[in-house]
Short mmCIF file of C-alpha atoms and ligand atoms in Angstrom, two decimals:
data_model
loop_
_atom_site.label_atom_id
_atom_site.label_comp_id
_atom_site.label_asym_id
_atom_site.label_seq_id
_atom_site.Cartn_x
_atom_site.Cartn_y
_atom_site.Cartn_z
CA MET A 189 17.97 1.31 23.44
CA LYS A 190 15.10 3.49 22.62
CA LEU A 191 11.59 2.02 22.58
CA VAL A 192 8.74 3.88 20.90
CA LEU A 193 5.08 3.14 21.11
CA GLY A 194 3.24 4.08 17.73
CA ILE A 195 -0.19 4.75 17.12
CA GLU A 196 -2.09 4.82 13.82
CA SER A 197 -5.67 5.73 13.27
CA SER A 198 -5.79 8.10 10.28
CA CYS A 199 -7.87 5.93 7.99
CA ASP A 200 -9.37 2.64 8.39
CA GLU A 201 -6.77 0.60 10.15
CA THR A 202 -6.54 0.86 14.00
CA ALA A 203 -3.04 -0.20 14.92
CA ALA A 204 -0.68 0.06 17.76
CA ALA A 205 3.11 -1.11 17.84
CA LEU A 206 6.27 -1.01 19.83
CA VAL A 207 9.69 -0.56 17.89
CA ASP A 208 13.27 -0.23 19.08
CA GLY A 209 16.22 1.55 18.06
CA ASN A 210 17.34 -1.75 16.38
CA ARG A 211 14.64 -1.82 14.09
CA ARG A 212 12.98 -4.65 16.00
CA ILE A 213 9.22 -4.61 15.85
CA VAL A 214 8.81 -5.79 19.63
CA ALA A 215 5.03 -5.98 19.45
CA GLN A 216 2.27 -4.98 17.10
CA ARG A 217 -1.42 -5.42 16.81
CA ILE A 218 -3.69 -4.14 13.76
CA ALA A 219 -7.50 -4.18 13.28
CA SER A 220 -8.85 -3.44 9.87
CA GLN A 221 -12.45 -1.96 9.55
CA ASP A 222 -13.18 -3.61 6.15
CA GLU A 223 -16.27 -5.29 7.48
CA GLU A 224 -17.73 -2.06 8.76
CA HIS A 225 -16.97 -0.05 5.48
CA ALA A 226 -17.66 -2.83 2.88
CA PRO A 227 -21.45 -2.29 2.76
CA PHE A 228 -20.63 1.26 1.62
CA GLY A 229 -18.12 0.37 -0.86
CA GLY A 230 -15.44 2.90 0.73
CA VAL A 231 -14.38 4.32 4.14
CA VAL A 232 -17.19 6.23 5.90
CA PRO A 233 -15.30 8.59 8.18
CA GLU A 234 -17.82 8.75 10.99
CA ILE A 235 -17.92 4.78 11.24
CA ALA A 236 -13.96 4.72 11.04
CA ALA A 237 -13.74 7.36 14.04
CA ARG A 238 -16.16 5.37 16.11
CA ALA A 239 -14.30 2.16 15.40
CA HIS A 240 -10.91 3.64 16.40
CA ALA A 241 -12.38 5.00 19.57
CA GLU A 242 -13.81 1.57 20.49
CA ARG A 243 -10.63 -0.50 19.83
CA LEU A 244 -7.71 1.81 20.24
CA ALA A 245 -7.39 1.67 24.32
CA PRO A 246 -7.56 -1.97 24.56
CA MET A 247 -5.21 -2.39 21.55
CA ILE A 248 -2.50 -0.28 23.23
CA ALA A 249 -2.85 -2.25 26.49
CA GLY A 250 -2.61 -5.43 24.47
CA VAL A 251 0.70 -4.41 22.68
CA LEU A 252 2.28 -3.30 25.92
CA GLU A 253 1.21 -6.70 27.48
CA ASP A 254 2.42 -8.65 24.45
CA ALA A 255 5.98 -7.01 25.03
CA GLY A 256 5.80 -7.28 28.93
CA VAL A 257 6.47 -3.51 29.20
CA THR A 258 4.85 -0.47 30.55
CA LEU A 259 4.64 2.96 29.34
CA ASP A 260 7.45 3.80 31.75
CA ASP A 261 9.67 1.61 29.72
CA CYS A 262 8.95 3.73 26.55
CA ASP A 263 11.09 6.59 25.46
CA ALA A 264 8.34 8.30 23.45
CA ILE A 265 4.80 7.82 22.12
CA ALA A 266 4.51 8.35 18.43
CA ALA A 267 1.04 9.02 17.05
CA THR A 268 -0.22 9.92 13.48
CA ALA A 269 -1.34 13.61 13.80
CA GLY A 270 -2.35 13.87 9.93
CA PRO A 271 -2.98 13.99 7.29
CA GLY A 272 -6.10 11.79 7.13
CA LEU A 273 -9.65 11.72 8.21
CA ILE A 274 -9.87 14.17 10.97
CA GLY A 275 -12.17 12.13 13.26
CA GLY A 276 -9.86 9.15 13.29
CA VAL A 277 -6.55 11.16 13.68
CA MET A 278 -8.24 13.00 16.53
CA VAL A 279 -9.09 9.81 18.46
CA GLY A 280 -5.47 8.48 18.11
CA LEU A 281 -3.92 11.85 19.00
CA VAL A 282 -6.21 12.60 21.92
CA SER A 283 -5.47 9.01 23.32
CA ALA A 284 -1.83 9.46 22.90
CA LYS A 285 -1.88 12.87 24.69
CA ALA A 286 -3.68 11.57 27.50
CA LEU A 287 -1.05 8.45 27.91
CA ALA A 288 1.85 10.96 27.45
CA MET A 289 0.58 13.24 30.06
CA ALA A 290 -0.23 10.58 32.54
CA SER A 291 2.98 8.93 32.15
CA ASP A 292 5.23 11.70 31.62
CA THR A 293 6.41 10.34 28.45
CA PRO A 294 7.29 12.71 25.37
CA LEU A 295 4.87 12.65 22.55
CA ILE A 296 5.85 12.91 18.91
CA ALA A 297 3.51 14.05 16.23
CA ILE A 298 4.09 11.94 13.07
CA ASN A 299 3.11 12.94 9.66
CA HIS A 300 1.43 9.57 8.32
CA LEU A 301 3.24 10.24 4.95
CA GLU A 302 6.59 10.39 6.69
CA GLY A 303 5.71 6.94 8.29
CA HIS A 304 5.29 5.58 4.83
CA ALA A 305 8.31 7.55 3.45
CA LEU A 306 10.55 6.12 6.39
CA SER A 307 8.99 2.44 6.48
CA PRO A 308 11.74 1.15 3.89
CA ARG A 309 14.38 2.19 6.55
CA LEU A 310 12.70 0.13 9.09
CA ALA A 311 12.78 -2.89 6.78
CA ASP A 312 16.18 -2.25 5.36
CA ALA A 313 19.13 -1.17 7.65
CA GLU A 314 21.28 -0.48 4.57
CA LEU A 315 18.92 2.19 3.27
CA ALA A 316 20.77 5.54 3.46
CA PHE A 317 19.57 9.06 2.56
CA PRO A 318 19.06 10.32 -0.09
CA TYR A 319 16.69 7.96 -2.01
CA ALA A 320 13.89 8.21 -4.78
CA LEU A 321 10.63 7.40 -3.21
CA LEU A 322 7.39 6.49 -4.94
CA LEU A 323 4.69 6.85 -2.46
CA VAL A 324 1.54 5.06 -3.65
CA SER A 325 -1.41 4.69 -1.29
CA GLY A 326 -5.23 5.12 -1.30
CA GLY A 327 -4.89 8.94 -0.80
CA HIS A 328 -1.52 9.85 -2.28
CA CYS A 329 0.70 9.32 -5.43
CA GLN A 330 3.93 11.05 -5.43
CA ILE A 331 7.44 10.85 -6.47
CA LEU A 332 9.63 12.36 -3.83
CA ARG A 333 13.57 12.86 -3.44
CA VAL A 334 14.27 12.05 0.32
CA ASP A 335 17.29 13.85 1.55
CA GLY A 336 16.85 13.16 5.24
CA LEU A 337 14.34 13.28 7.99
CA GLY A 338 11.93 16.11 7.38
CA ARG A 339 13.67 16.82 3.99
CA TYR A 340 11.47 15.88 1.10
CA ARG A 341 11.43 17.34 -2.29
CA ARG A 342 8.24 16.59 -4.06
CA LEU A 343 8.68 16.05 -7.97
CA ALA A 344 5.38 14.56 -8.80
CA THR A 345 1.92 14.18 -7.51
CA THR A 346 -1.49 13.32 -9.05
CA ILE A 347 -3.78 15.83 -10.51
CA ASP A 348 -6.96 13.71 -9.81
CA ASP A 349 -6.91 10.19 -8.30
CA ALA A 350 -4.21 8.29 -6.28
CA LEU A 351 -3.07 4.99 -7.65
CA GLY A 352 -4.74 3.14 -4.80
CA GLU A 353 -7.74 4.87 -5.42
CA ALA A 354 -7.77 3.79 -9.07
CA PHE A 355 -7.31 0.12 -7.85
CA ASP A 356 -10.44 0.58 -5.51
CA LYS A 357 -12.44 2.13 -8.22
CA THR A 358 -11.61 -0.71 -10.86
CA ALA A 359 -12.50 -3.20 -8.11
CA LYS A 360 -15.81 -1.40 -7.55
CA ILE A 361 -16.52 -1.24 -11.27
CA LEU A 362 -15.77 -4.96 -11.57
CA GLY A 363 -17.77 -5.81 -8.38
CA LEU A 364 -14.83 -7.08 -6.50
CA GLY A 365 -15.70 -5.50 -3.31
CA PHE A 366 -13.54 -3.52 -0.79
CA PRO A 367 -10.65 -2.83 -0.31
CA GLY A 368 -10.07 -3.28 -3.99
CA GLY A 369 -6.24 -3.52 -4.55
CA PRO A 370 -5.41 -6.92 -3.38
CA ALA A 371 -8.70 -8.16 -5.16
CA VAL A 372 -7.74 -6.47 -8.52
CA GLU A 373 -4.16 -7.97 -8.27
CA ARG A 374 -5.44 -11.44 -7.49
CA LEU A 375 -8.03 -11.50 -10.56
CA ALA A 376 -5.27 -9.80 -12.74
CA ALA A 377 -3.05 -12.70 -12.30
CA THR A 378 -5.53 -14.88 -14.19
CA GLY A 379 -6.23 -12.48 -17.03
CA ASP A 380 -4.50 -11.12 -20.23
CA ALA A 381 -2.92 -7.72 -19.83
CA LYS A 382 -3.03 -7.20 -23.63
CA ALA A 383 -6.80 -8.11 -23.96
CA VAL A 384 -8.24 -4.65 -23.45
CA LEU A 385 -6.75 -1.45 -25.03
CA LEU A 386 -6.67 1.13 -22.19
CA PRO A 387 -5.05 4.63 -22.14
CA ARG A 388 -2.01 5.53 -20.34
CA PRO A 389 -2.93 9.14 -19.15
CA MET A 390 0.04 11.54 -19.03
CA VAL A 391 2.52 9.11 -20.80
CA GLY A 392 4.69 11.29 -23.02
CA SER A 393 4.12 14.38 -20.97
CA GLY A 394 7.37 16.00 -20.03
CA GLU A 395 6.08 16.94 -16.55
CA PRO A 396 6.21 13.74 -14.11
CA HIS A 397 2.65 14.08 -12.60
CA PHE A 398 0.14 11.42 -12.45
CA SER A 399 -3.50 11.31 -13.70
CA PHE A 400 -5.73 8.26 -13.23
CA ALA A 401 -9.28 9.56 -13.72
CA GLY A 402 -9.33 8.76 -17.47
CA LEU A 403 -8.11 5.31 -17.06
CA LYS A 404 -10.90 4.62 -14.61
CA SER A 405 -13.43 5.92 -16.96
CA ALA A 406 -11.87 3.76 -19.82
CA VAL A 407 -12.10 0.53 -17.46
CA MET A 408 -15.93 1.55 -16.91
CA ARG A 409 -16.47 1.75 -20.67
CA ALA A 410 -14.74 -1.55 -21.33
CA HIS A 411 -16.71 -3.12 -18.51
CA GLU A 412 -20.12 -1.77 -19.86
CA SER A 413 -19.36 -2.79 -23.48
CA GLY A 414 -19.79 -6.49 -22.16
CA LYS A 415 -17.03 -7.46 -24.64
CA TYR A 416 -14.23 -8.27 -22.08
CA ALA A 417 -13.70 -10.74 -19.38
CA PRO A 418 -13.34 -9.24 -15.80
CA GLU A 419 -9.93 -10.87 -15.29
CA ASP A 420 -8.73 -9.44 -18.59
CA ILE A 421 -10.05 -5.96 -17.70
CA ALA A 422 -8.08 -6.26 -14.33
CA ALA A 423 -4.98 -7.33 -15.90
CA SER A 424 -5.12 -4.72 -18.49
CA PHE A 425 -5.95 -2.01 -16.02
CA GLN A 426 -3.14 -3.21 -13.79
CA GLN A 427 -0.61 -2.98 -16.73
CA ALA A 428 -1.73 0.37 -17.81
CA ALA A 429 -1.24 1.72 -14.25
CA VAL A 430 2.10 0.08 -14.04
CA ASP A 431 3.16 1.63 -17.51
CA CYS A 432 2.06 5.12 -16.19
CA VAL A 433 3.90 4.72 -13.01
CA ILE A 434 7.28 3.71 -15.06
CA ASP A 435 7.07 6.41 -17.40
CA ARG A 436 6.46 9.07 -14.72
CA LEU A 437 9.23 7.74 -12.82
CA ARG A 438 11.60 8.02 -15.66
CA ILE A 439 10.79 11.65 -16.00
CA ALA A 440 11.20 12.25 -12.28
CA LEU A 441 14.41 10.48 -11.78
CA ALA A 442 15.98 12.49 -14.61
CA ALA A 443 15.11 15.58 -12.74
CA MET A 444 16.02 14.70 -9.11
CA GLY A 445 19.75 14.42 -9.35
CA PRO A 446 21.84 11.27 -8.58
CA VAL A 447 20.28 8.84 -6.03
CA GLU A 448 21.51 5.33 -5.53
CA THR A 449 18.37 3.70 -4.55
CA LEU A 450 14.76 3.59 -5.85
CA VAL A 451 12.29 2.83 -2.96
CA VAL A 452 8.46 2.21 -2.93
CA ALA A 453 6.16 2.53 -0.04
CA GLY A 454 2.34 2.93 0.72
CA GLY A 455 -0.42 0.34 0.20
CA VAL A 456 0.10 -0.17 -3.55
CA ALA A 457 3.63 -1.19 -2.93
CA ALA A 458 2.21 -4.49 -1.67
CA ASN A 459 1.47 -5.11 -5.51
CA ALA A 460 3.85 -7.76 -6.93
CA THR A 461 3.54 -6.54 -10.48
CA VAL A 462 4.36 -2.87 -9.40
CA ARG A 463 7.29 -4.16 -7.45
CA ALA A 464 8.54 -6.28 -10.37
CA ALA A 465 8.41 -3.42 -12.83
CA LEU A 466 10.13 -0.99 -10.41
CA GLU A 467 13.03 -3.39 -9.63
CA THR A 468 13.44 -3.55 -13.63
CA LEU A 469 13.53 0.08 -13.87
CA ALA A 470 15.89 0.37 -11.03
CA GLY A 471 18.25 -2.02 -12.72
CA GLU A 472 18.05 -0.02 -16.06
CA HIS A 473 19.30 3.05 -14.06
CA SER A 474 21.96 1.09 -12.14
CA MET A 475 20.14 1.82 -8.89
CA ARG A 476 19.39 -0.55 -5.96
CA PHE A 477 15.62 -1.15 -5.31
CA THR A 478 14.17 -1.73 -1.97
CA ALA A 479 10.61 -2.26 -0.86
CA PRO A 480 9.35 -2.91 2.68
CA PRO A 481 7.59 -6.33 3.17
CA PRO A 482 3.82 -6.08 2.32
CA ARG A 483 2.46 -5.91 5.72
CA LEU A 484 4.51 -2.82 6.30
CA CYS A 485 3.28 -1.15 2.86
CA THR A 486 -0.31 -0.97 4.00
CA ASP A 487 -1.17 1.41 7.00
CA ASN A 488 0.43 0.10 10.14
CA ALA A 489 1.66 1.38 13.40
CA ALA A 490 5.15 -0.16 13.18
CA MET A 491 6.04 2.55 10.57
CA ILE A 492 4.64 5.14 12.91
CA ALA A 493 6.69 4.05 15.78
CA TRP A 494 9.91 3.82 13.55
CA ALA A 495 9.40 7.37 12.24
CA GLY A 496 9.19 8.28 16.07
CA VAL A 497 12.53 6.48 16.66
CA GLU A 498 14.17 8.56 13.95
CA ARG A 499 12.54 11.69 15.29
CA LEU A 500 13.58 10.84 18.76
CA GLN A 501 17.29 10.51 17.66
CA MET A 502 16.93 13.90 16.04
CA ASP A 503 15.33 15.27 19.40
CA GLY A 504 12.29 16.49 17.22
CA PHE A 505 9.34 16.03 19.70
CA ALA A 506 7.34 18.99 21.01
CA PRO A 507 7.91 19.72 24.62
CA ASP A 508 4.28 19.85 25.67
CA PRO A 509 1.88 17.34 24.28
CA LEU A 510 -1.00 19.85 24.42
CA ASP A 511 0.88 22.00 21.75
CA ILE A 512 0.18 19.37 19.12
CA SER A 513 -2.76 19.47 16.92
CA ALA A 514 -4.36 17.32 14.38
CA ARG A 515 -3.74 18.13 10.79
CA PRO A 516 -6.25 16.98 8.00
CA ARG A 517 -3.55 18.20 5.36
CA TRP A 518 0.11 18.10 5.92
CA PRO A 519 2.27 17.97 2.91
CA LEU A 520 5.65 16.34 3.07
CA ASP A 521 7.21 19.07 0.94
CA PRO A 522 5.31 22.41 1.78
CA GLU A 523 7.25 24.21 -0.92
CA ALA A 524 6.03 21.94 -3.82
CA GLU A 525 4.17 24.08 -6.30
CA PRO A 526 0.43 23.24 -6.64
CA VAL A 527 -0.09 21.48 -9.82
CA ARG A 528 -2.22 22.81 -12.68
CA GLY A 529 -5.64 20.96 -12.69
CA ALA A 530 -5.11 19.39 -9.48
CA GLY A 531 -7.82 18.99 -6.81
CA VAL A 532 -7.33 19.33 -3.11
CA LYS A 533 -4.80 16.47 -2.43
CA ALA A 534 -1.51 17.37 -0.73
O1 KG4 B 689 -1.19 2.81 2.75
P1 KG4 B 689 -2.59 2.43 2.64
O2 KG4 B 689 -2.86 1.20 3.45
O3 KG4 B 689 -3.65 3.52 3.07
C1 KG4 B 689 -3.59 4.87 2.93
O4 KG4 B 689 -2.72 5.50 3.53
O5 KG4 B 689 -4.18 5.23 1.82
O6 KG4 B 689 -3.00 2.34 1.11
C2 KG4 B 689 -4.34 1.60 0.84
C3 KG4 B 689 -4.43 1.54 -0.63
C4 KG4 B 689 -5.90 1.03 -1.09
O7 KG4 B 689 -6.18 1.97 -2.40
C5 KG4 B 689 -5.58 -0.32 -1.56
O8 KG4 B 689 -6.49 -0.91 -2.44
C6 KG4 B 689 -4.27 -0.22 -2.02
O9 KG4 B 689 -3.44 0.50 -1.08
N1 KG4 B 689 -3.61 -1.64 -1.94
C7 KG4 B 689 -3.21 -2.45 -3.10
C8 KG4 B 689 -2.79 -3.67 -2.77
N2 KG4 B 689 -2.87 -3.57 -1.56
C9 KG4 B 689 -3.43 -2.42 -0.97
N3 KG4 B 689 -3.23 -2.00 -4.44
C10 KG4 B 689 -2.81 -2.79 -5.34
N4 KG4 B 689 -2.31 -3.99 -5.07
C11 KG4 B 689 -2.27 -4.62 -3.68
N5 KG4 B 689 -1.88 -5.66 -3.45
ZN1 ZN B 690 -1.26 5.22 4.43
#
């Protein structure tokens, strides 16, 4: 039975976990940095890197202790090597390199996005390739066809903001604090989703890409008008965002060829309204729908360890840990064409 130690430090969650080849999360610890970043209304890269550096070593020791194992019992160490905030990625990767070299354990460089993309397979043993994946987090918003490990076809990306970013900005406009997604979801539950007329950017376009900047501006205008209750703005925003996602997915699903399962992953996949709408869409297409439990949607190290288990089974680790370098950008589908009007996002 393979056992992999996973390390995650690409954004504002410091995390370590042990996962085995039977999909068992043997131990895991996670520390969010919400308190450190809250005063700034968003993640400050230098603060994040420093917090990872302070917390990671004791956390890894703690996870090994929780499981009652040592590094010698691990078949590999899997660490996020990108994409993400480079300072944090380097803290995790350098720690992993040191541990790998000291214990003579193979080191596997994990693409954080692949961690999200495979997380539904950790939660659902029945989930086989290929599947349609909606990957929605704070930094990414993509529709992919996942044909296998390392085999991704990107059908859609965002030309401006990611979906999680749109939730975070809406939260900021409404004064709900940081991080915004869960706060918007909670407030939306008490509001009327039809109260505020908001745009659905890109809906009707034949290309499956996303855009959320216009929706955010409309939320800002609705808020500044003083005419609407915050809960109605939150509910109307959430519904507009969901409508965009479903419309974009319809286009992408038609273009991707037959797949049996629709899968969602990434932090926004924790949102119950998003999940419910996707389940309905899957039903309309006679597809199965699966989503990881919410704690595996937001950043965590179990998904990184699991990607390591899958990579290990494919023998995909680099022979020398020192050959691995941190990558601030690392697209899942390097062949995907750049999108007209798009910013710098992978
Ligand atoms: O995957 P993740 O933890 O980090 C990145 O890789 O970006 O995703 C974080 C994003 C944030 O934008 C957060 O506001 C959003 O996921 N999020 C949610 C919910 N939980 C987290 N958005 C909507 N509803 C939620 N319940
Ligand atoms: Zn993430």
